[in-house]
Coordinates of C-alpha atoms in Angstrom, one line a residue:
X17 CA -51.8 -41.9 -8.4
X18 CA -49.9 -44.7 -6.7
X19 CA -47.1 -42.5 -5.3
X20 CA -46.7 -42.9 -1.5
X21 CA -47.5 -39.9 0.6
X22 CA -45.6 -39.1 3.8
X23 CA -48.0 -37.7 6.4
X24 CA -46.9 -34.3 7.6
X25 CA -47.7 -35.2 11.2
X26 CA -44.9 -37.9 11.0
X27 CA -42.4 -35.1 10.6
X28 CA -43.7 -33.5 13.8
X29 CA -43.8 -36.7 15.9
X30 CA -42.2 -35.8 19.2
X31 CA -40.9 -39.3 19.6
X32 CA -39.1 -39.1 16.2
X33 CA -37.6 -35.7 17.2
X34 CA -36.4 -37.2 20.5
X35 CA -34.8 -40.1 18.8
X36 CA -33.2 -37.8 16.3
X37 CA -31.6 -35.5 18.8
X38 CA -30.4 -38.4 21.0
X39 CA -28.8 -40.0 18.0
X40 CA -25.8 -37.6 18.1
X41 CA -22.4 -39.2 18.3
X42 CA -21.6 -40.0 21.9
X43 CA -19.0 -37.8 23.6
X44 CA -15.7 -39.5 24.3
X45 CA -14.9 -39.3 28.0
X46 CA -11.2 -38.9 27.5
X47 CA -11.6 -36.2 24.9
X48 CA -14.1 -34.4 27.2
X49 CA -11.7 -34.4 30.1
X50 CA -8.9 -33.1 27.9
X51 CA -10.9 -30.2 26.4
X52 CA -12.4 -29.4 29.8
X53 CA -8.9 -29.1 31.3
X54 CA -7.7 -27.0 28.4
X55 CA -10.5 -24.5 28.7
X56 CA -10.7 -24.5 32.5
X57 CA -9.7 -20.8 32.7
X58 CA -12.0 -19.6 29.9
X59 CA -15.7 -18.8 30.2
X60 CA -17.8 -21.4 28.3
X61 CA -19.9 -19.0 26.1
X62 CA -21.4 -19.5 22.7
X63 CA -19.8 -16.4 21.3
X64 CA -16.3 -17.7 22.3
X65 CA -16.6 -20.8 20.1
X66 CA -13.9 -19.7 17.7
X67 CA -11.6 -18.7 20.6
X68 CA -12.1 -22.2 22.0
X69 CA -11.4 -23.8 18.7
X70 CA -8.2 -21.8 18.4
X71 CA -7.1 -23.0 21.9
X72 CA -7.7 -26.7 20.9
X73 CA -6.0 -26.2 17.5
X74 CA -3.0 -24.5 19.0
X75 CA -2.6 -27.2 21.7
X76 CA -3.0 -30.3 19.4
X77 CA -2.1 -28.9 16.0
X78 CA -5.5 -30.0 14.7
X79 CA -9.2 -30.2 15.5
X80 CA -10.1 -33.9 16.1
X81 CA -13.8 -34.7 15.8
X82 CA -13.8 -36.2 19.3
X83 CA -12.5 -32.9 20.6
X84 CA -15.2 -31.1 18.6
X85 CA -17.9 -33.3 20.1
X86 CA -16.5 -32.6 23.6
X87 CA -16.5 -28.9 23.0
X88 CA -20.1 -29.1 21.7
X89 CA -21.1 -30.8 24.9
X90 CA -19.4 -28.2 27.1
X91 CA -21.1 -25.3 25.2
X92 CA -24.4 -27.1 25.0
X93 CA -24.4 -26.9 21.2
X94 CA -25.1 -29.6 18.6
X95 CA -22.0 -31.3 17.2
X96 CA -23.0 -30.3 13.7
X97 CA -23.1 -26.6 14.7
X98 CA -19.5 -26.8 16.1
X99 CA -18.3 -28.8 13.1
X100 CA -19.7 -26.3 10.6
X101 CA -18.0 -23.4 12.2
X102 CA -14.7 -25.3 12.6
X103 CA -14.7 -26.4 8.9
X104 CA -15.6 -22.9 7.6
X105 CA -12.3 -21.3 8.6
X106 CA -9.0 -22.1 6.7
X107 CA -6.8 -22.0 9.7
X108 CA -8.5 -24.9 11.5
X109 CA -7.4 -28.5 10.5
X110 CA -10.4 -30.7 11.1
X111 CA -9.5 -34.4 11.1
X112 CA -11.6 -37.6 11.4
X113 CA -10.5 -41.0 12.8
X114 CA -9.6 -43.8 10.4
X115 CA -11.5 -47.1 10.3
X116 CA -9.8 -48.3 13.4
X117 CA -10.7 -45.1 15.3
X118 CA -7.2 -43.7 15.4
X119 CA -6.4 -40.1 14.5
X120 CA -3.5 -39.3 12.2
X121 CA -0.8 -37.2 13.9
X122 CA -0.6 -33.6 12.9
X123 CA 2.4 -32.3 10.8
X124 CA 5.3 -31.4 13.0
X125 CA 5.4 -28.0 11.4
X126 CA 3.5 -26.1 8.8
X127 CA 5.1 -23.6 6.4
X128 CA 2.7 -21.3 4.6
X129 CA 3.8 -19.7 1.3
X130 CA 1.8 -16.7 0.3
X131 CA 0.6 -16.9 -3.2
X132 CA -1.1 -13.6 -3.4
X133 CA -0.6 -11.3 -6.4
X134 CA 2.4 -9.5 -5.0
X135 CA 4.1 -12.6 -3.8
X136 CA 3.4 -14.4 -7.1
X137 CA 5.2 -11.6 -8.9
X138 CA 8.1 -12.1 -6.6
X139 CA 8.5 -15.8 -7.1
X140 CA 6.1 -17.6 -4.7
X141 CA 5.4 -20.4 -7.1
X142 CA 9.1 -21.3 -7.3
X143 CA 9.2 -21.5 -3.5
X144 CA 6.1 -23.7 -3.5
X145 CA 7.8 -26.0 -6.0
X146 CA 11.1 -26.2 -4.2
X147 CA 10.4 -26.2 -0.5
X148 CA 8.8 -29.6 0.0
X149 CA 11.9 -31.5 -1.2
X150 CA 14.2 -29.2 0.8
X151 CA 12.3 -29.4 4.1
X152 CA 11.4 -33.0 4.2
X153 CA 8.2 -35.0 4.9
X154 CA 7.9 -33.8 8.5
X155 CA 7.2 -30.3 7.3
X156 CA 3.9 -29.5 5.6
X157 CA 4.3 -26.8 2.9
X158 CA 1.0 -25.2 1.7
X159 CA 0.0 -22.2 -0.3
X160 CA -1.8 -19.5 1.6
X161 CA -3.9 -16.6 0.3
X162 CA -2.6 -13.1 0.9
X163 CA -1.1 -12.8 4.5
X164 CA -0.8 -9.0 4.6
X165 CA 2.9 -8.7 4.0
X166 CA 2.9 -7.7 0.3
X167 CA 5.7 -5.2 0.7
X168 CA 7.9 -8.1 1.9
X169 CA 7.1 -10.4 -1.1
X170 CA 7.6 -13.2 -1.3
X171 CA 6.4 -13.7 2.2
X172 CA 6.4 -17.1 4.1
X173 CA 5.2 -18.0 7.6
X174 CA 6.9 -20.8 9.5
X175 CA 4.1 -21.7 11.9
X176 CA 3.6 -18.2 13.3
X177 CA 7.0 -16.7 12.3
X178 CA 6.9 -14.4 9.2
X179 CA 9.8 -14.3 6.8
X180 CA 10.2 -11.3 4.6
X181 CA 11.7 -11.6 1.1
X182 CA 11.9 -15.4 1.7
X183 CA 14.3 -17.6 -0.1
X184 CA 14.7 -21.4 0.1
X185 CA 17.7 -20.9 2.2
X186 CA 16.1 -18.5 4.7
X187 CA 13.1 -20.8 5.1
X188 CA 15.4 -23.8 5.7
X189 CA 17.3 -21.8 8.3
X190 CA 14.1 -20.7 10.1
X191 CA 12.9 -24.3 10.2
X192 CA 16.3 -25.6 11.4
X193 CA 16.4 -22.9 14.1
X194 CA 12.8 -23.7 15.2
X195 CA 11.9 -20.0 14.7
X196 CA 8.1 -20.5 15.0
X197 CA 6.8 -17.5 16.9
X198 CA 6.7 -13.8 16.1
X199 CA 7.8 -11.3 18.8
X200 CA 6.7 -7.7 18.1
X201 CA 9.4 -5.3 17.0
X202 CA 10.0 -2.2 19.2
X203 CA 7.0 0.0 19.3
X204 CA 5.5 3.0 21.2
X205 CA 4.1 1.4 24.4
X206 CA 1.6 3.0 26.9
X207 CA 4.2 4.8 29.0
X208 CA 6.0 6.4 26.1
X209 CA 2.7 7.3 24.4
X210 CA 1.4 9.1 27.5
X211 CA 4.7 10.9 28.0
X212 CA 4.3 12.3 24.4
X213 CA 0.8 13.6 25.2
X214 CA -1.2 10.5 24.5
X215 CA -4.8 10.3 25.9
X216 CA -4.8 14.0 26.5
X217 CA -7.4 14.5 23.8
X218 CA -9.6 11.8 25.3
X219 CA -9.3 13.5 28.7
X220 CA -10.4 16.8 27.2
X221 CA -13.5 15.1 25.7
X222 CA -14.3 13.5 29.1
X223 CA -13.8 16.8 31.0
X224 CA -16.0 18.8 28.7
X225 CA -13.2 20.9 27.3
X226 CA -14.1 19.4 24.0
X227 CA -17.9 19.3 23.9
X228 CA -19.5 16.4 22.1
X229 CA -21.1 18.5 19.5
X230 CA -17.9 20.2 18.6
X231 CA -16.2 16.8 18.3
X232 CA -18.9 15.6 15.9
X233 CA -18.7 18.7 13.8
X234 CA -14.9 18.5 13.5
X235 CA -15.2 14.9 12.4
X236 CA -17.8 15.8 9.8
X237 CA -15.9 18.8 8.5
X238 CA -12.7 16.8 8.1
X239 CA -14.3 14.7 5.4
X240 CA -12.8 11.5 6.9
X241 CA -14.4 8.5 5.3
X242 CA -14.2 4.8 6.3
X243 CA -10.7 3.6 5.3
X244 CA -11.5 -0.1 5.1
X245 CA -12.9 0.4 1.6
X246 CA -16.6 1.4 1.8
X247 CA -15.8 5.1 2.4
X248 CA -18.8 6.0 4.5
X249 CA -18.3 9.4 6.3
X250 CA -17.1 8.7 9.8
X251 CA -18.7 11.6 11.5
X252 CA -22.1 10.9 10.0
X253 CA -21.8 7.3 11.1
X254 CA -21.1 8.4 14.7
X255 CA -24.3 10.5 14.7
X256 CA -26.4 7.7 13.2
X257 CA -25.3 5.1 15.8
X258 CA -25.6 7.6 18.7
X259 CA -29.2 8.1 17.7
X260 CA -30.0 4.5 18.1
X261 CA -31.3 3.1 21.5
X262 CA -28.8 1.9 24.1
X263 CA -27.0 -0.3 24.8
X264 CA -24.7 0.3 21.8
X265 CA -21.7 -1.7 20.9
X266 CA -18.6 -1.2 18.7
X267 CA -16.8 -3.6 16.4
X268 CA -13.3 -2.7 15.0
X269 CA -12.2 -4.4 11.8
X270 CA -8.5 -5.3 11.6
X271 CA -9.0 -8.3 9.3
X272 CA -7.6 -6.5 6.2
X273 CA -7.5 -9.6 4.0
X274 CA -7.7 -7.7 0.7
X275 CA -4.7 -8.8 -1.4
X276 CA -2.3 -5.9 -1.5
X277 CA -3.4 -4.3 1.8
X278 CA -1.1 -4.1 4.8
X279 CA -1.5 -0.5 6.1
X280 CA -3.4 -1.4 9.3
X281 CA -0.6 -3.8 10.3
X282 CA 2.0 -1.2 9.5
X283 CA 0.5 1.4 11.9
X284 CA -0.5 -1.1 14.5
X285 CA 3.0 -2.5 14.8
X286 CA 4.4 1.0 15.5
X287 CA 1.9 3.1 17.4
X288 CA -1.0 1.0 18.8
X289 CA -2.3 3.5 21.3
X290 CA -3.0 6.2 18.7
X291 CA -5.6 3.8 17.4
X292 CA -6.8 2.8 20.8
X293 CA -7.3 6.5 21.8
X294 CA -9.2 7.1 18.7
X295 CA -11.3 4.0 19.4
X296 CA -12.1 5.2 23.0
X297 CA -13.0 8.7 21.7
X298 CA -15.4 7.2 19.3
X299 CA -16.8 5.0 22.0
X300 CA -17.3 8.0 24.3
X301 CA -18.9 10.1 21.5
X302 CA -21.4 7.4 20.5
X303 CA -22.1 6.0 24.0
X304 CA -20.7 2.5 23.5
X305 CA -20.8 0.0 26.3
X306 CA -18.3 -2.6 24.9
X307 CA -15.8 -2.8 22.1
X308 CA -14.8 -5.9 20.1
X309 CA -11.6 -5.8 18.2
X310 CA -11.4 -8.3 15.4
X311 CA -7.8 -9.1 14.4
X312 CA -6.8 -11.3 11.5
X313 CA -5.1 -14.5 12.6
X314 CA -2.1 -14.0 10.3
X315 CA -1.0 -11.0 12.5
X316 CA 0.5 -13.1 15.4
X317 CA 2.9 -10.4 16.5
X318 CA 0.2 -7.8 16.5
X319 CA -2.0 -10.0 18.7
X320 CA 0.8 -10.3 21.2
X321 CA 1.3 -6.6 21.2
X322 CA -2.4 -5.8 21.6
X323 CA -2.8 -8.3 24.4
X324 CA 0.1 -6.7 26.2
X325 CA -1.1 -3.1 25.7
X326 CA -4.8 -3.7 26.4
X327 CA -3.8 -5.4 29.7
X328 CA -1.6 -2.4 30.6
X329 CA -4.5 -0.1 29.7
X330 CA -6.9 -2.0 31.9
X331 CA -4.5 -1.8 34.8
X332 CA -4.2 1.9 34.4
X333 CA -7.3 3.1 32.4
X334 CA -7.3 6.6 30.8
X335 CA -11.0 7.1 31.7
X336 CA -13.4 6.1 34.4
X337 CA -15.8 3.3 33.4
X338 CA -13.8 2.4 30.4
X339 CA -15.8 0.2 28.0
X340 CA -14.9 -3.5 28.1
X341 CA -12.5 -4.2 25.2
X342 CA -12.5 -7.8 23.9
X343 CA -9.8 -8.9 21.4
X344 CA -11.1 -11.5 19.0
X345 CA -9.0 -13.7 16.8
X346 CA -9.9 -14.3 13.2
X347 CA -9.3 -17.8 11.7
X348 CA -8.4 -17.2 8.0
X349 CA -11.4 -16.1 6.1
X350 CA -11.3 -13.1 3.8
X351 CA -15.0 -12.7 3.9
X352 CA -14.8 -11.6 7.5
X353 CA -13.5 -8.3 6.3
X354 CA -17.2 -7.6 5.3
X355 CA -18.7 -5.9 8.3
X356 CA -21.7 -8.2 8.9
X357 CA -19.6 -11.3 8.3
X358 CA -17.1 -10.1 10.9
X359 CA -20.0 -9.6 13.3
X360 CA -21.2 -13.2 12.7
X361 CA -17.6 -14.4 13.4
X362 CA -17.4 -12.3 16.6
X363 CA -20.6 -14.1 17.7
X364 CA -18.8 -17.4 17.2
X365 CA -20.5 -18.4 13.9
X366 CA -19.5 -18.9 10.3
X367 CA -18.5 -15.6 8.7
X368 CA -21.4 -15.3 6.3
X369 CA -22.7 -11.8 5.4
X370 CA -26.1 -10.8 6.5
X371 CA -28.9 -9.5 4.2
X372 CA -29.7 -5.8 4.6
X373 CA -31.8 -4.1 5.9
X374 CA -31.5 -3.9 8.9
X375 CA -28.1 -2.3 8.8
X376 CA -25.4 -3.0 11.3
X377 CA -25.9 0.5 12.8
X378 CA -29.4 -0.6 13.7
X379 CA -29.1 -4.3 14.4
X380 CA -25.5 -5.4 14.6
X381 CA -23.5 -7.3 17.2
X382 CA -25.7 -9.4 19.4
X383 CA -28.7 -7.6 18.0
X384 CA -27.6 -4.2 19.3
X385 CA -26.9 -1.0 17.3
X386 CA -23.2 -1.2 16.4
X387 CA -20.6 1.3 15.4
X388 CA -18.3 -0.6 13.0
X389 CA -15.0 1.0 12.0
X390 CA -11.8 0.0 10.2
X391 CA -8.6 0.3 12.2
X392 CA -7.1 3.2 10.2
X393 CA -10.2 5.3 10.4
X394 CA -9.8 5.4 14.2
X395 CA -6.1 5.9 13.9
X396 CA -6.7 9.4 12.5
X397 CA -9.2 10.6 15.1
X398 CA -6.7 12.0 17.5
X399 CA -4.8 14.0 14.9
X400 CA -8.0 15.3 13.3
X401 CA -9.3 16.6 16.7
X402 CA -6.0 18.1 17.7
X403 CA -5.2 19.8 14.3
X404 CA -8.7 20.5 13.2
X405 CA -11.0 19.2 10.4
X406 CA -9.6 21.7 8.0
X407 CA -6.1 20.3 8.5
X408 CA -7.1 16.9 7.2
X409 CA -9.5 18.2 4.5
X410 CA -6.8 20.5 3.2
X411 CA -4.3 17.7 2.4
X412 CA -5.7 16.5 -0.9
X413 CA -4.5 16.9 -4.5
X414 CA -6.3 17.4 -7.8
X415 CA -9.4 18.7 -6.1
X416 CA -9.6 15.9 -3.6
X417 CA -9.6 16.1 0.2
X418 CA -7.7 14.3 2.9
X419 CA -4.8 11.9 3.3
X420 CA -4.6 8.3 2.2
X421 CA -2.3 5.5 3.4
X422 CA -1.4 3.7 0.2
X423 CA -0.2 0.1 0.6
X424 CA 2.1 -0.2 -2.5
X425 CA 3.6 -3.4 -3.7
X426 CA 4.7 -5.0 -7.0
X427 CA 7.4 -3.6 -9.4
X428 CA 8.4 -0.5 -7.5
X429 CA 11.7 0.4 -6.0
X430 CA 10.2 1.2 -2.5
X431 CA 7.2 -0.9 -1.7
X432 CA 5.5 -0.1 1.6
X433 CA 2.9 2.1 3.2
X434 CA 3.1 5.7 1.8
X435 CA 1.1 8.5 3.4
X436 CA 0.1 10.8 0.5
X437 CA -2.5 13.3 -0.5
X438 CA -5.9 11.9 -1.5
X439 CA -6.2 12.3 -5.2
X440 CA -2.6 11.7 -6.1
X441 CA -2.2 9.9 -9.3
X442 CA -0.5 6.5 -9.7
X443 CA 2.3 8.0 -11.7
X444 CA 2.9 10.7 -9.1
X445 CA 2.7 8.1 -6.3
X446 CA 5.3 5.9 -7.9
X447 CA 7.7 8.7 -8.8
X448 CA 7.4 10.8 -5.7
X449 CA 7.0 8.2 -3.0
X450 CA 8.1 4.8 -4.3
X451 CA 11.4 5.7 -5.8
X452 CA 10.2 4.9 -9.3
X453 CA 9.9 1.5 -10.9
X454 CA 12.4 -1.3 -10.3
X455 CA 15.4 -1.2 -12.5
X456 CA 14.6 -2.8 -15.8
X457 CA 10.9 -2.4 -15.4
X458 CA 8.5 -0.1 -17.1
X459 CA 5.0 0.7 -15.9
X460 CA 2.4 -1.4 -17.7
X461 CA -0.7 -1.6 -15.4
X462 CA -1.8 -1.3 -11.8
X463 CA -4.4 -2.4 -9.4
X464 CA -5.7 0.8 -7.7
X465 CA -7.8 -0.9 -5.0
X466 CA -6.5 -4.4 -4.3
X467 CA -7.9 -7.6 -5.7
X468 CA -11.4 -6.4 -6.1
X469 CA -10.6 -2.8 -7.3
X470 CA -9.9 -3.8 -11.0
X471 CA -6.9 -3.3 -13.2
X472 CA -6.0 -0.2 -15.2
X473 CA -3.5 0.3 -18.0
X474 CA -0.5 2.7 -17.9
X475 CA -2.6 5.1 -20.1
X476 CA -4.8 5.8 -17.1
X477 CA -2.0 6.3 -14.6
X478 CA -2.9 10.0 -14.3
X479 CA -6.4 9.4 -12.9
X480 CA -6.7 10.8 -9.3
X481 CA -6.7 8.0 -6.7
X482 CA -9.6 8.6 -4.4
X483 CA -13.1 7.6 -3.6
X484 CA -15.5 8.2 -6.6
X485 CA -12.7 9.0 -9.1
X486 CA -12.1 5.5 -10.4
X487 CA -15.7 4.3 -10.9
X488 CA -16.1 5.8 -14.4
X489 CA -13.3 3.5 -15.4
X490 CA -14.8 0.4 -13.8
X491 CA -12.6 0.4 -10.8
X492 CA -12.5 1.7 -7.2
X493 CA -9.9 2.6 -4.6
X494 CA -11.2 0.5 -1.7
X495 CA -8.6 0.4 1.0
X496 CA -5.9 2.0 -1.3
X497 CA -4.0 -1.2 -2.0
X498 CA -1.9 -0.4 -5.1
X499 CA -0.2 -3.3 -6.9
X500 CA 2.1 -2.1 -9.8
X501 CA 2.7 -4.3 -12.8
X502 CA 5.4 -3.8 -15.4
X503 CA 5.9 -4.8 -19.0
X504 CA 7.3 -8.1 -17.7
X505 CA 3.8 -9.0 -16.5
X506 CA 0.5 -9.8 -18.1
X507 CA -2.9 -8.5 -16.9
X508 CA -4.4 -11.9 -17.8
X509 CA -2.1 -13.7 -15.3
X510 CA -3.0 -11.1 -12.6
X511 CA -6.7 -11.7 -13.3
X512 CA -6.2 -15.5 -13.0
X513 CA -4.5 -15.1 -9.6
X514 CA -7.2 -12.8 -8.3
X515 CA -10.1 -15.0 -9.5
X516 CA -8.5 -18.1 -7.9
X517 CA -8.4 -16.1 -4.7
X518 CA -12.0 -15.1 -4.9
X519 CA -13.1 -18.7 -5.6
X520 CA -11.1 -19.9 -2.6
X521 CA -12.5 -17.2 -0.3
X522 CA -16.1 -17.2 -1.3
X523 CA -18.1 -18.1 1.8
X524 CA -20.5 -20.2 -0.4
X525 CA -23.7 -18.7 0.9
X526 CA -25.0 -17.4 -2.4
X527 CA -24.9 -19.2 -5.7
X528 CA -23.9 -16.3 -7.9
X529 CA -20.7 -15.9 -6.0
X530 CA -20.0 -19.5 -5.1
X531 CA -20.6 -20.9 -8.6
X532 CA -19.7 -17.7 -10.5
X533 CA -16.2 -17.3 -9.2
X534 CA -15.4 -21.0 -9.9
X535 CA -16.9 -20.8 -13.5
X536 CA -15.1 -17.6 -14.4
X537 CA -11.8 -19.0 -13.1
X538 CA -12.3 -21.9 -15.5
X539 CA -13.3 -19.7 -18.4
X540 CA -10.1 -17.6 -18.1
X541 CA -7.7 -20.5 -17.7
X542 CA -6.5 -20.1 -21.3
X543 CA -5.9 -17.1 -23.5
X544 CA -9.0 -17.7 -25.5
X545 CA -12.0 -16.4 -23.5
X546 CA -15.7 -16.8 -24.1
X547 CA -16.4 -13.1 -23.8
X548 CA -20.2 -13.4 -24.1
X549 CA -20.5 -16.0 -21.4
X550 CA -18.0 -14.1 -19.1
X551 CA -20.1 -10.9 -19.6
X552 CA -23.3 -12.7 -18.6
X553 CA -21.7 -14.3 -15.5
X554 CA -20.2 -10.9 -14.5
X555 CA -23.6 -9.2 -14.7
X556 CA -25.4 -12.0 -12.7
X557 CA -22.7 -11.8 -10.0
X558 CA -23.0 -8.1 -9.7
X559 CA -26.8 -8.1 -9.6
X560 CA -27.4 -11.1 -7.4
X561 CA -24.5 -11.7 -5.0
X562 CA -25.3 -10.9 -1.3
X563 CA -22.2 -8.9 -0.6
X564 CA -19.3 -7.1 -2.1
X565 CA -17.1 -10.1 -2.6
X566 CA -19.3 -11.6 -5.4
X567 CA -20.3 -8.1 -6.7
X568 CA -16.7 -7.0 -7.1
X569 CA -15.0 -10.3 -8.0
X570 CA -15.6 -9.8 -11.8
X571 CA -13.7 -6.5 -11.8
X572 CA -10.3 -7.7 -12.8
X573 CA -11.6 -9.9 -15.6
X574 CA -13.9 -7.2 -16.9
X575 CA -10.9 -4.8 -16.9
X576 CA -8.8 -7.2 -18.9
X577 CA -11.5 -7.4 -21.5
X578 CA -11.9 -3.7 -21.7
X579 CA -8.3 -2.5 -21.4
X580 CA -6.0 -5.4 -22.4
X581 CA -7.8 -7.1 -25.3
X582 CA -4.4 -7.5 -27.0
X583 CA -3.5 -10.2 -24.4
X584 CA -6.4 -12.4 -25.5
X585 CA -6.3 -14.8 -28.4
X586 CA -8.8 -13.9 -31.2

């Protein structure tokens, strides 16, 4: 053999390692001074990397590589580590210098047009086609995945200002008026909440009037399950995490990026302290030292609201030794709705799901046992404790238990969040709560659980909508995001929209999801589908993907094959 052999010891040569580490791009002094001044009032911690990236992106309208190098220097991280985090999230614009070392100036304004399934039904593609010419070259118009305003479709965001039922004229007017921020609408603040009896239930827990064991039993008897989609019993989760060694932490998921879902935003915009009280009761019951609230970046008004109310709460706490509450800002990554990916993001990393075991309840945030909850799960805690577990459990229909907040969008007369009995059917939900179908539209199909929950035909509109009732039909309820299609629509078009979303939002960590979503999207581009190959890809994605994104991504396509074969060319 004449092949050259590289000695292993050469790879471990300390001198080579030193030269390699010292070969990082030098830090620009001017950039370092600018970033240092910008972050002067913020602690320079590794877990705050994404918060620091937001600060730079907000200030300069982009993330220049010299600023990234300066931030890496201040945080004592490698430049590649900072770059890989910055380039992972969709809301960060990373730019490199040109050959002369100059950076292109950022766009004066960015307009994001939601192209999620509900907005596409309402005309988002027409907006995307028309707005660039109307707004001029100084305004960047880009498509954005679901922004959590499906009941307002088509939805547009002018910088941080959301526009409901957007038209070319309303977008032009907002740009001309420089309406670029989102101030919260009137809501129940701390003083009003306390006047109406708020935080009394928390006080009863702290005083012993509500013993811990009775609180746990009420939560268990209520049948309340995680309302972010997974459906794990909330009371049982409290017991599991409480049984883990201290210190214990808590992570709250308000990332709700599932297309069709907007219930958390709906409640947060109106009554934030009902959620915060439930959060503090859970923290007391489990023995939590600190709480991290992860809010999706698209909810700019909600962030302003929470910052205001958490500051008021800190100034006048409802309990002694109140846990530290940190509000963390997402950066546009659907995958961070997965609990372990969210935890990675809170730690300042790319939002990539972790392998299990260990589970988050055992080894979660910063390596500590972590109670992870969806916003709405905590929102119901106060009502359940005050009214009793039987009150909540007795609300169901068709043999099911509890209440569900259905985010309904699409071809209905009254889209929005509708609080209805668990187990209600789609037909009942549309007729009793949504004012029926839009004039001129007839029910054809529906998504019972958002983008990943599958697509069912009108013939199955009488199946109870709840956990465990839809699985026999190849679907699930998830976060109860219901998108209604009419006979003006095609299930194949819906599947194409959803698969494009999954391809865009795959974190890329595992091959079955990264390559599978892209390949399936290609295979369904026309009406002639290779059903055998699609079935093989679907099975591989379900069996081998690390997390629920890749495992559930084939659902819409599989449902089209099963329930809508007449839409496919033979």
